[in-house]
Short mmCIF file of C-alpha atoms in Angstrom, two decimals:
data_model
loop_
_atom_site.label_atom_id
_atom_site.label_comp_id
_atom_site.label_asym_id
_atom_site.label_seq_id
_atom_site.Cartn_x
_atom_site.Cartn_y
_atom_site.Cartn_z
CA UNK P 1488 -59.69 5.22 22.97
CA UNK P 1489 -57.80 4.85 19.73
CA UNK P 1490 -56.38 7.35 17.33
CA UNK P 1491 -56.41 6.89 14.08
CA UNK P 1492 -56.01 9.09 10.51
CA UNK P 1493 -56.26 11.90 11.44
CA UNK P 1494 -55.66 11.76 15.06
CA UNK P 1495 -51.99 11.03 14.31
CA UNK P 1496 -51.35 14.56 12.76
CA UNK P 1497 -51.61 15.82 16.22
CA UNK P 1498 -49.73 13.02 17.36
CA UNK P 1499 -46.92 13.94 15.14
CA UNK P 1500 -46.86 17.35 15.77
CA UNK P 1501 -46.90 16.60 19.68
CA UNK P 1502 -43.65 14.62 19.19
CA UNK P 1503 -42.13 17.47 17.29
CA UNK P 1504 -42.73 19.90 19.71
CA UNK P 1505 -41.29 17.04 22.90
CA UNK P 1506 -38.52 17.08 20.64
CA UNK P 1507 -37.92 20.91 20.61
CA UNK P 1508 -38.09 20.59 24.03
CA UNK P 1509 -37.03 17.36 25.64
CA UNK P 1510 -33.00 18.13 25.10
CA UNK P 1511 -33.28 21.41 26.60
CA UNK P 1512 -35.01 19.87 29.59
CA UNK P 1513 -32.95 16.94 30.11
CA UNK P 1514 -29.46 18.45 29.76
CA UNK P 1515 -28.95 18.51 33.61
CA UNK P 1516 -30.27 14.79 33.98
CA UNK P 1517 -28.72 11.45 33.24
CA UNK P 1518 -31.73 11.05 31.18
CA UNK P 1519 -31.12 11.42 27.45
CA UNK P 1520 -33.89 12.44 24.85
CA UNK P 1521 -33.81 9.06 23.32
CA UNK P 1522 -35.00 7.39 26.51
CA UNK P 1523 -38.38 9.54 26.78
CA UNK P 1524 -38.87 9.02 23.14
CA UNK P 1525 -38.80 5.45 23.87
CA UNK P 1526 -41.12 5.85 26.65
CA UNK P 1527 -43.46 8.03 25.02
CA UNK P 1528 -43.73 5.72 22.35
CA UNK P 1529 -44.56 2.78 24.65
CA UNK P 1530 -47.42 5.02 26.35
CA UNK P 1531 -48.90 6.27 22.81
CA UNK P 1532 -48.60 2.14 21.97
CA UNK P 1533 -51.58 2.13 24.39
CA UNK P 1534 -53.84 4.36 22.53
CA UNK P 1535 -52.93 3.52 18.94
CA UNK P 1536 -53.41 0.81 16.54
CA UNK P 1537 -49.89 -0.75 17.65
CA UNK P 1538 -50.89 -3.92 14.52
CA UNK P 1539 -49.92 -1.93 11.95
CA UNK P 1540 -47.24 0.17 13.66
CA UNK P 1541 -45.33 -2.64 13.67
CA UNK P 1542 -42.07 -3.68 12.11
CA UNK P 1543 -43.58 -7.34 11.52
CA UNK P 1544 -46.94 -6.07 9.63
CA UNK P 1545 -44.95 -2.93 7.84
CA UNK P 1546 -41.43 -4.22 6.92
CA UNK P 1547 -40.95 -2.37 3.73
CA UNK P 1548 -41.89 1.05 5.90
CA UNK P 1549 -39.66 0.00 8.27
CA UNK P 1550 -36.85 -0.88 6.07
CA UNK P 1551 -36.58 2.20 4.32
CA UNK P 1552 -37.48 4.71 6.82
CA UNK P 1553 -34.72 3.20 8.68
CA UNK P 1554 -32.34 3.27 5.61
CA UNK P 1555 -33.39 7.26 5.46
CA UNK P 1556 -32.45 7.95 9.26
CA UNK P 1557 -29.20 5.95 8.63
CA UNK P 1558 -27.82 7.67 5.57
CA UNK P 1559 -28.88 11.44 7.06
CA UNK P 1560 -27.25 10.68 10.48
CA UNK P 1561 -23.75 9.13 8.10
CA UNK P 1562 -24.06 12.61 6.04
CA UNK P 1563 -24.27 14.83 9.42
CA UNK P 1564 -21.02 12.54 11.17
CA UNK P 1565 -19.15 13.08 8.16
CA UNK P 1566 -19.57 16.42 8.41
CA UNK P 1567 -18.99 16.90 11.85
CA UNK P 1568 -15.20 15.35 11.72
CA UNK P 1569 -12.38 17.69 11.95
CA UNK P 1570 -9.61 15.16 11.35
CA UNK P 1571 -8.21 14.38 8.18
CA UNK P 1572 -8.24 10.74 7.16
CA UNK P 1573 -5.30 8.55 7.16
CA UNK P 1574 -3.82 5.57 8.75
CA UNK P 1575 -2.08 6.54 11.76
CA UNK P 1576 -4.90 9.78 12.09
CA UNK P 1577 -7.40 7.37 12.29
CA UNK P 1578 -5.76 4.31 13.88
CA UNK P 1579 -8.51 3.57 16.57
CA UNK P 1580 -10.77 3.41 13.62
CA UNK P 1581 -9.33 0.87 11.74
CA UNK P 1582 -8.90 -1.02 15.12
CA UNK P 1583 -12.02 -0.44 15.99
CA UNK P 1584 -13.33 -1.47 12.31
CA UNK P 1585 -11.04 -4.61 11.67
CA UNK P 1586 -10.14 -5.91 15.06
CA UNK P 1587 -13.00 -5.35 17.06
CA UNK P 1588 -16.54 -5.64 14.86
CA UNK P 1589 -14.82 -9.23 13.41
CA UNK P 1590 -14.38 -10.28 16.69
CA UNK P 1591 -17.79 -9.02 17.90
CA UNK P 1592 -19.69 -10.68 15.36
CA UNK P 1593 -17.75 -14.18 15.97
CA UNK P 1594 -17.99 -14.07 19.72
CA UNK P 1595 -22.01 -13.41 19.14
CA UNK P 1596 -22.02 -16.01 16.43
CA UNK P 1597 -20.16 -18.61 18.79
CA UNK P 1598 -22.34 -17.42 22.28
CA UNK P 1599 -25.57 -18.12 19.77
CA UNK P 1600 -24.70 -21.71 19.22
CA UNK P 1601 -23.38 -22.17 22.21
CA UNK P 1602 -27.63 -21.27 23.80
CA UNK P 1603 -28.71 -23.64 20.99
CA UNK P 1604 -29.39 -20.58 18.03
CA UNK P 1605 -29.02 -22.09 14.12
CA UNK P 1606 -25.48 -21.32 13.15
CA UNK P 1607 -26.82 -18.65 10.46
CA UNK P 1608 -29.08 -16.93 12.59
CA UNK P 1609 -26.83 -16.64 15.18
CA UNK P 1610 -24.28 -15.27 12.81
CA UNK P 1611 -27.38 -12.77 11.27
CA UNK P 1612 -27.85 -11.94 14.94
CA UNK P 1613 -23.90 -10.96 15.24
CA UNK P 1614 -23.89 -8.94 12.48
CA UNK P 1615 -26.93 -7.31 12.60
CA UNK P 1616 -26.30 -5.90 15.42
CA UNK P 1617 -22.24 -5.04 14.79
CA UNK P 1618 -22.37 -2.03 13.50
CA UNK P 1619 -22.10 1.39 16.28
CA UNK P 1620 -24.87 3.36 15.29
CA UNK P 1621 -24.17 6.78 14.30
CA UNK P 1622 -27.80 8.16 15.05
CA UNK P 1623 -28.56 7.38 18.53
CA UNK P 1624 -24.94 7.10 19.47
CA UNK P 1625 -24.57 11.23 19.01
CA UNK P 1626 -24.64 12.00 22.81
CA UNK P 1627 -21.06 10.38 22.57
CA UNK P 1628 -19.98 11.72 19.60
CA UNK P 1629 -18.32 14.75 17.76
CA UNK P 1630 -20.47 18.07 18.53
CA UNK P 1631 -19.87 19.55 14.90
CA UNK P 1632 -17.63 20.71 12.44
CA UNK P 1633 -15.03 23.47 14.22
CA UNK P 1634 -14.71 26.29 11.67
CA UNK P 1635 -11.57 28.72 11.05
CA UNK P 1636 -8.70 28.72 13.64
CA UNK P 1637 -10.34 26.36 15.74
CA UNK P 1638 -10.34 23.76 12.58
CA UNK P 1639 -7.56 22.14 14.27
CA UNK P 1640 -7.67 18.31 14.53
CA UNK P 1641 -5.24 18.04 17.20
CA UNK P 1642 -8.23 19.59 19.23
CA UNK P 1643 -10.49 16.52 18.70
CA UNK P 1644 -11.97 14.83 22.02
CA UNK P 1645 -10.10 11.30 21.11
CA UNK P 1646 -13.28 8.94 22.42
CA UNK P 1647 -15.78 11.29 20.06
CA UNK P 1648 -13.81 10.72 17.35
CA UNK P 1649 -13.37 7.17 17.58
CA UNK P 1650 -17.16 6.60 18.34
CA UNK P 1651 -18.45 9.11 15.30
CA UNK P 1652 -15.61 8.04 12.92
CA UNK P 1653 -16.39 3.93 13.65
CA UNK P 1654 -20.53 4.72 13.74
CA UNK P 1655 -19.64 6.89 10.11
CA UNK P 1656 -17.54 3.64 8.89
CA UNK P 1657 -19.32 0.25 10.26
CA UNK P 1658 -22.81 0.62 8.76
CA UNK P 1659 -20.99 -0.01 5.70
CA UNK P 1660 -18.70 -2.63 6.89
CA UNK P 1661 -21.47 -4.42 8.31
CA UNK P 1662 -23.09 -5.37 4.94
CA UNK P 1663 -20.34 -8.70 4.10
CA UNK P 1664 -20.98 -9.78 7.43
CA UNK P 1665 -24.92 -9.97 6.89
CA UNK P 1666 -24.67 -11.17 3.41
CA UNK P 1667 -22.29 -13.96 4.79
CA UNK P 1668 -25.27 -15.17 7.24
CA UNK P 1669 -28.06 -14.90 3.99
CA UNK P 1670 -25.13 -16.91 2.31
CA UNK P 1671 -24.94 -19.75 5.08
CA UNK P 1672 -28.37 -19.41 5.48
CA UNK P 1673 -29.57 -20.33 1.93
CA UNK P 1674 -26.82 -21.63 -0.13
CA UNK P 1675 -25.20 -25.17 0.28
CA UNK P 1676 -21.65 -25.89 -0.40
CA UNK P 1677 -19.16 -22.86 1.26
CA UNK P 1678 -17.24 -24.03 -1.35
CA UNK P 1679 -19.24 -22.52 -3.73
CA UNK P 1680 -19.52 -19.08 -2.75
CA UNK P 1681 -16.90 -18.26 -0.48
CA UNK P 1682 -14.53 -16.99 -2.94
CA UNK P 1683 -17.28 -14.71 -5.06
CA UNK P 1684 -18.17 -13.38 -1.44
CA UNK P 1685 -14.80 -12.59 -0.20
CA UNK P 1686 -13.73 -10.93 -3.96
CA UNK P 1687 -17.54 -9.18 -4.68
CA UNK P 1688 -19.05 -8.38 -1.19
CA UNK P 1689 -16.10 -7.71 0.70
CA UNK P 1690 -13.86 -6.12 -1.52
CA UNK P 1691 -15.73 -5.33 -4.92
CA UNK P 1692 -18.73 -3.85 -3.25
CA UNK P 1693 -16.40 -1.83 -0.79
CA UNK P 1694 -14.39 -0.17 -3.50
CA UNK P 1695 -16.75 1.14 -6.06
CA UNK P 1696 -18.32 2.46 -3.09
CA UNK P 1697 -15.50 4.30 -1.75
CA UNK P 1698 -14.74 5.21 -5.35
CA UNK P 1699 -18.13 6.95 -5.90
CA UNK P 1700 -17.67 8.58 -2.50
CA UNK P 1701 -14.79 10.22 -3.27
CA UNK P 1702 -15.57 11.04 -6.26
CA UNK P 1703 -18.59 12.70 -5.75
CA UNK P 1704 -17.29 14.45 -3.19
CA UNK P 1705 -14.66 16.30 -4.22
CA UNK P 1706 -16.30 17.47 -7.24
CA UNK P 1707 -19.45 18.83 -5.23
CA UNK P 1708 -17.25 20.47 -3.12
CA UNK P 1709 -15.39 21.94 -5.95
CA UNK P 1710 -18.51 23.09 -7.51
CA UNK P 1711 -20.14 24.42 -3.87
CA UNK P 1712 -16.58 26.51 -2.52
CA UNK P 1713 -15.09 27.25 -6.46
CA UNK P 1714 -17.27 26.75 -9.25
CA UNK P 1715 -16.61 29.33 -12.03
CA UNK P 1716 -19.91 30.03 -12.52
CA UNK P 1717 -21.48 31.86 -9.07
CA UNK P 1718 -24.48 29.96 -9.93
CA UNK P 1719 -23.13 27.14 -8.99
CA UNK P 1720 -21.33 28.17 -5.82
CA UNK P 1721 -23.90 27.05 -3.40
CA UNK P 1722 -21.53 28.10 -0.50
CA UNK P 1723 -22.12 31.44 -1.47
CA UNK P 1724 -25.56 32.01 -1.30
CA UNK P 1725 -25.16 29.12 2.15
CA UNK P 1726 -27.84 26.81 0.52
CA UNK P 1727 -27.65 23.68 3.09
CA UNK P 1728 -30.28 21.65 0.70
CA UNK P 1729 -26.72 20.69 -0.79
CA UNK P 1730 -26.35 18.01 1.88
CA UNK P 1731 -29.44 16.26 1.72
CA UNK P 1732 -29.37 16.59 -2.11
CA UNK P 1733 -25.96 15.13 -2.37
CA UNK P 1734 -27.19 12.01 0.71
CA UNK P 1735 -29.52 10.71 -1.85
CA UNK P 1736 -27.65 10.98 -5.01
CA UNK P 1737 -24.68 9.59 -3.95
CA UNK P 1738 -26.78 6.53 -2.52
CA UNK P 1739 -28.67 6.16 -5.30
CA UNK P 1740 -25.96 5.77 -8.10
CA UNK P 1741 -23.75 3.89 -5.30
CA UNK P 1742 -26.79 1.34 -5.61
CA UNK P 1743 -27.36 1.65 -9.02
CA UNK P 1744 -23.70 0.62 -9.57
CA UNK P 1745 -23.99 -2.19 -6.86
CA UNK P 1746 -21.36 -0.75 -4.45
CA UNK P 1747 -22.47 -0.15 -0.84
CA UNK P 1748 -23.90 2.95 -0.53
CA UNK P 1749 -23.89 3.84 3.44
CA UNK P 1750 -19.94 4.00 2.98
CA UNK P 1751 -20.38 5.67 -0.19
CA UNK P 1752 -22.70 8.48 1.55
CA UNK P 1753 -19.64 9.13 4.96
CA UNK P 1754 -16.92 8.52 2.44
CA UNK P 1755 -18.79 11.53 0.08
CA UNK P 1756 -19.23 14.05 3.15
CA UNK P 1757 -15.48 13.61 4.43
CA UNK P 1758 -14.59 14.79 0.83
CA UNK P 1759 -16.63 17.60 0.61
CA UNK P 1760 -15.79 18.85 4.21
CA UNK P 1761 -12.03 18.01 3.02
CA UNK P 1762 -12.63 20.94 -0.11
CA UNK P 1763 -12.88 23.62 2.22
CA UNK P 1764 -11.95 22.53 5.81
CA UNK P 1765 -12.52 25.26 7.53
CA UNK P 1766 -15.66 26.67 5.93
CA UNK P 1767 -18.73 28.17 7.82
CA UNK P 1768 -20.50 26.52 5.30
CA UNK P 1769 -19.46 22.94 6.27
CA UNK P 1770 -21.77 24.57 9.51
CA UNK P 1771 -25.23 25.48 7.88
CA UNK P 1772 -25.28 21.95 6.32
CA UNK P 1773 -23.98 20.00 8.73
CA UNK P 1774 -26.93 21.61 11.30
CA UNK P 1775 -29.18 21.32 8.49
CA UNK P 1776 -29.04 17.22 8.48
CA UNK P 1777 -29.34 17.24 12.07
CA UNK P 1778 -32.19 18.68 12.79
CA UNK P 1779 -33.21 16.06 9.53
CA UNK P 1780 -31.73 13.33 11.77
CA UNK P 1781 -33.57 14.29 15.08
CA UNK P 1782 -36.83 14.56 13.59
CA UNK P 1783 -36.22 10.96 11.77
CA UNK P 1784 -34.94 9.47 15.03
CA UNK P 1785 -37.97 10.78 17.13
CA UNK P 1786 -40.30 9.12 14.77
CA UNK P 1787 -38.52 5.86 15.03
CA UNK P 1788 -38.33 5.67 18.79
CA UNK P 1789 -41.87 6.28 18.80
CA UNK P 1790 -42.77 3.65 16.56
CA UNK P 1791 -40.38 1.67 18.65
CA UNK P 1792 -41.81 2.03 21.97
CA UNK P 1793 -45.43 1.74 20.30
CA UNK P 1794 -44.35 -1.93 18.96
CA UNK P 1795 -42.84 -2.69 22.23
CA UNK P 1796 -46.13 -2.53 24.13
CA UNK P 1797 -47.58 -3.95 20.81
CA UNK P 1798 -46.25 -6.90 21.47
CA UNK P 1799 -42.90 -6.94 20.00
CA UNK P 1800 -40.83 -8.58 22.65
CA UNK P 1801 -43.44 -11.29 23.60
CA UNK P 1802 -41.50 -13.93 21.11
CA UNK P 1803 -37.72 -12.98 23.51
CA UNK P 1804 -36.65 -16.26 24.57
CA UNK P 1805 -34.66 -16.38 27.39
CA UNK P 1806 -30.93 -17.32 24.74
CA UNK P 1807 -32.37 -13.95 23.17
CA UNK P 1808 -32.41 -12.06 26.22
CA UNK P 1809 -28.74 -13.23 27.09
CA UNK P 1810 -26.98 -12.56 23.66
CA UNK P 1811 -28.53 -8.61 23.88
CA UNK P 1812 -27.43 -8.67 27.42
CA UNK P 1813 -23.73 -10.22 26.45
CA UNK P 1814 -23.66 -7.90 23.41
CA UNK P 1815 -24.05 -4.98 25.57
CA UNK P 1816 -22.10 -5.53 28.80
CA UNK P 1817 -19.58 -7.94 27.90
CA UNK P 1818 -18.92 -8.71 24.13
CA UNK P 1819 -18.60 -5.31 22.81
CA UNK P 1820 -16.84 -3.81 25.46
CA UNK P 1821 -14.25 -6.52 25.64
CA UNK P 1822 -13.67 -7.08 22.13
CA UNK P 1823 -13.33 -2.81 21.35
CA UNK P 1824 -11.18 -2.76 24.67
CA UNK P 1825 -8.68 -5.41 23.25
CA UNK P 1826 -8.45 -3.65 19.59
CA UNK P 1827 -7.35 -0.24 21.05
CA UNK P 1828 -4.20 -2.02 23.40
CA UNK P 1829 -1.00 0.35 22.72
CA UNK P 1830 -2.89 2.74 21.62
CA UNK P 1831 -2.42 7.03 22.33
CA UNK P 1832 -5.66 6.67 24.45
CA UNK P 1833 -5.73 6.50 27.83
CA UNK P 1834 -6.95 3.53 30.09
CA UNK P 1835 -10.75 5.40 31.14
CA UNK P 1836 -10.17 6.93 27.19
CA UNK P 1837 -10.17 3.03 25.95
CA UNK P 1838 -13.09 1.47 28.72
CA UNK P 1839 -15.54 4.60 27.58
CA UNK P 1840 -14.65 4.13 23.95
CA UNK P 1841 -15.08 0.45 24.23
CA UNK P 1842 -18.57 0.77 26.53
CA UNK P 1843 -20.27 2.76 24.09
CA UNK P 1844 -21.16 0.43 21.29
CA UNK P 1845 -24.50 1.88 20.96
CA UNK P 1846 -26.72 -0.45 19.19
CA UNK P 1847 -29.88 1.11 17.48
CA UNK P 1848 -31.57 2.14 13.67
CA UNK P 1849 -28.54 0.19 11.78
CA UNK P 1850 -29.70 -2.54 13.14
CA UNK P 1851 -33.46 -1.94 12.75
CA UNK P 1852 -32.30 -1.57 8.68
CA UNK P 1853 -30.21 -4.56 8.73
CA UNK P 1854 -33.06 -6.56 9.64
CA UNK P 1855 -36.01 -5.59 8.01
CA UNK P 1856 -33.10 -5.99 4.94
CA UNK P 1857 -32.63 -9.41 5.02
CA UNK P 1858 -35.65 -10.27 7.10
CA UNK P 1859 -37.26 -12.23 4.30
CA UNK P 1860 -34.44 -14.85 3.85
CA UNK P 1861 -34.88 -15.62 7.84
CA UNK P 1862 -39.06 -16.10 8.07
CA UNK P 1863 -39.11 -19.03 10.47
CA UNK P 1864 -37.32 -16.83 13.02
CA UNK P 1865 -38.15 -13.33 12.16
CA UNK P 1866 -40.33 -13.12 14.68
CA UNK P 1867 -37.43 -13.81 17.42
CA UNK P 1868 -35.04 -11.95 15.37
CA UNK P 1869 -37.08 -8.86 15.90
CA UNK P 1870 -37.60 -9.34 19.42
CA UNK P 1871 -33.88 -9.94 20.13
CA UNK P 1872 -32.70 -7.00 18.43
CA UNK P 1873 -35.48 -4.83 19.81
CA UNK P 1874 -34.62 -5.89 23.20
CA UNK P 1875 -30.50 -5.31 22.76
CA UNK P 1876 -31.46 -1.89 21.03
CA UNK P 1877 -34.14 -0.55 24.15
CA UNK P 1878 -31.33 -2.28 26.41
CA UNK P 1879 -28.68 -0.25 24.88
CA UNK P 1880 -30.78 3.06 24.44
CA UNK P 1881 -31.20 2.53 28.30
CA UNK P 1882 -27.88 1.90 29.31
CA UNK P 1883 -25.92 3.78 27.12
CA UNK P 1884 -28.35 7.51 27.51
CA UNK P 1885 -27.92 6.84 31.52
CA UNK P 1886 -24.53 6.49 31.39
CA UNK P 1887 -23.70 8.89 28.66
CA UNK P 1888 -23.49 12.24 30.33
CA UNK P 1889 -22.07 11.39 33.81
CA UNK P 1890 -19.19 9.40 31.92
CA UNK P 1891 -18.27 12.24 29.59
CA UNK P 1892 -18.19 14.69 31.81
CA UNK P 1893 -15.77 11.94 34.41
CA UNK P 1894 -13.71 11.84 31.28
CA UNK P 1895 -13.74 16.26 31.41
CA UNK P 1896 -12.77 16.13 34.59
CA UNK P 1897 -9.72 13.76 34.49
CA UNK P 1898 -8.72 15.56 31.38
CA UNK P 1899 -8.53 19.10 33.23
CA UNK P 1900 -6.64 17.37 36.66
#
C-alpha cells in the first residue's frame, strides 16, 4: 500500500499527536522522542513514496525547511539563557567555539584524507558537520528562561549552558568553514582568495551580523517591555507572535545585507531577553518557539527515517562510515575535552560537555546549502552525514538522560 495526497494529512496529524505524546511516555526511559521519530519515519518509509521524500530528489525543500527548524530552535536557545554574555561568563563558549570546532573540523579534514576522501570534501565533510546542533541537542540543554528571583545566572547547570550557548553560537560560526571547502573546492590559486575569505567571510560577514543582532534586539525589546505608546508594548497584552516575527526579520535583512544570519537571529534573542531579564514574558515566547521547534523537528525526523529506508545510506562507503563513527566517539569528544582544560568545570562536568556534540538539522542545512558545488559526491555526502546524524541521534538520546541525572547525583553528594 502507498499513501499519497491526501493520505499524508492523516499522516501528519498522526505525527502530531505521537508528538503530544511520545515525551510524556518516554520520560522514564533512556529512550528520547527523537529516536521514535526516527523510527517511525523509517516504518512510514515503507508505505510512502520514499523518491520524492528524499533530500537528493527535493533539495531546495530540504534546504529551507531545514534553515526554518534551525533559526526557530537559535530564537528558543537564546531565549532560554539566563547568563549574561561576556568573556569570562561565557568562557567555555569561546573555548568551545575557537578551540574546539577548529580543531574538529581539521582532525575530520586530516582523518578524510588520510581514508583516501578529496581534500575539499573531506574538509566540506568537517565542517558540515561542526556545528552542535541546537534542535535535537535540547535534551542536554537549558530548560528555559528562569523568571524573577530565580533569574539568577549563578544558578545555571554549567554543562546546559555550555551545550545551548555553543549549539546558539556554532551554526553561525560554521558558515567560513563551509565556504572555505566551496573555496578549495572550485577556485584555483589559495593565493587568490585566502585573504578576501579571511577579511569578508570570517570577519566581515560575522560582524554585520552581530551588528544587526544587536541592534534589532535591543530596540524590539525596548519597544515590547517600554514603548510609549501601549500599542506597541507587546509584553503587555503577552503576544508571543513577537518571537517568530522578529526570527524572520532579523534573518531576512541579516541576508539582505550579506551578514550571516543564524548568528544574527541568537545574537537578536540574547538582546531582547537582556531588555527585561527577568520578564514572564521572555516565558510565553520562549514556549511559543518551542512548541514551533518540536513540531519542525518531528517533521524532519520523519522525513529522515523515510529516506533512510528509501535508500539514503546505500551510497555509505565503509571511509564514510568511519569518519561519522570518529566524529562521534572520538574527534568531538577529544577535541571539546582539550578546549575546556583549567576550566571551573569539573572532570565528569568537562567528559559530558565534551560527549554531547550532537550532530543533526545544521548539518542537514549545511548540505543541501552547498550541495550543488559538490555533485560528483553528493550522493556520499548525504549518506555520510545521514549516517553520523542517525548515529548521533542514537547515541546521544540513549545516553542523554542516565548521564544527566549521574551528573544530579554527584552534584547533590
Amino acid at each position: 500500500m502507498r499513501i499519497d495526497g491526501d493520505g499524508l494529512y492523516l499522516v501528519a496529524g498522526l505525527a502530531l499527536l505521537l508528538g503530544a505524546v511520545l515525551p510524556r511516555l518516554l520520560r522514564r526511559y533512556a529512550v528520547s522522542a527523537p529516536i521514535a521519530f526516527l523510527g517511525a519515519g523509517m516504518l512510514l518509509g515503507l508505505v510512502v513514496d520514499r523518491e520524492r521524500l528524499s533530500p537528493l530528489a527535493e533539495p531546495d525543500i530540504t534546504e529551507h525547511l531545514a534553515e526554518l527548524t534551525v533559526l526557530i530552535a537559535l530564537m528558543g536557545v537564546g531565549l532560554a539563557i539566563d547568563r549574561p554574555i561576556g568573556l569570562r561568563r561565557w568562557s567555555v563558549t569561546w573555548r568551545l567555539l575557537f578551540i574546539a570546532m577548529p580543531a574538529c573540523v581539521a582532525a575530520m579534514a586530516g582523518a578524510g584524507w588520510l581514508l583516501g576522501v578529496a581534500p575539499a570534501v573531506a574538509l566540506l565533510v568537517g565542517a558540515v558537520l561542526a556545528p552542535t546542533d541546537p534542535v535535537l541537542a535540547s535534551d542536554v540543554q537549558v530548560q528555559g528562561p528562569k523568571t524573577g528571583e530565580h533569574a539568577e545566572p549563578e544558578e545555571d547547570d554549567e554543562v546546559r549552558f555550555a551545550l545551548t550557548s555553543e549549539a546558539g553560537l556554532n551554526d553561525g560560526m560554521a558558515f567560513p568553514l563551509v565556504y572555505l571547502a566551496v573555496f578549495v573546492a572550485t577556485k584555483e590559486s589559495v593565493g587568490g582568495w585566502a585573504l578576501e575569505w579571511l577579511a569578508w567571510d570570517v570577519v566581515g560577514k560575522t560582524v554585520i551580523g552581530v551588528a544587526i543582532g544587536a541592534g534589532s534586539g535591543w530596540l524590539l525589546g525596548r519597544m515590547a517591555f517600554s514603548a510609549p505608546l501601549r500599542s506597541f508594548r507587546l509584553a503587555d497584552s503577552r503576544e508571543p507572535v513577537l518571537a517568530l516575527a522578529m526570527t524572520l526579520g532579523v534573518y531576512g535583512l541579516a541576508e539582505v545585507l550579506h551578514g550571516y544570519g543564524f548568528l544574527a537571529v541568537f545574537v537578536a534573542a540574547l538582546a531582547l531577553r537582556a531588555a527585561e531579564r527577568g520578564h514572564e514574558y521572555n516565558v510565553e515566547l520562549h514556549n511559543f518557539m518551542e512548541q514551533l521547534e518540536h513540531i519542525l523537528t518531528w517533521g524532519i525526523l520523519l522525513l529522515l527515517g523515510i529516506a533512510v529506508t528509501g535508500g539514503l545510506l546505500r551510497p555509505l562507503t565503509l571511509s564514510g562510515a568511519v569518519l561519522g563513527a570518529l566524529l562521534v566517539l572520538v574527534i568531538r569528544p577529544v577535541t571539546a575535552w582539550l578546549a575546556l582544560q583549567r576550566t571551573e568545570m569539573r572532570r565528569s562536568e568537562r567528559w559530558v560537555t565534551a560527549a554531547f556534540g550532537v550532530r543533526g538539522v545544521g548539518s542537514v542545512f549545511y548540505l543541501a546549502y552547498v550541495g550543488p558545488h559538490f555533485a560528483g559526491d553528493l550522493a556520499w555526502l548525504w549518506a555520510t552525514v545521514g549516517f553520523t546524524v542517525v548515529l548521533s541521534v542514537v547515541l546521544h538520546g540513549v545516553a542523554a538522560t542516565p548521564m544527566m541525572r549521574m551528573l544530579e547525583r554527584r552534584r547533590g553528594n
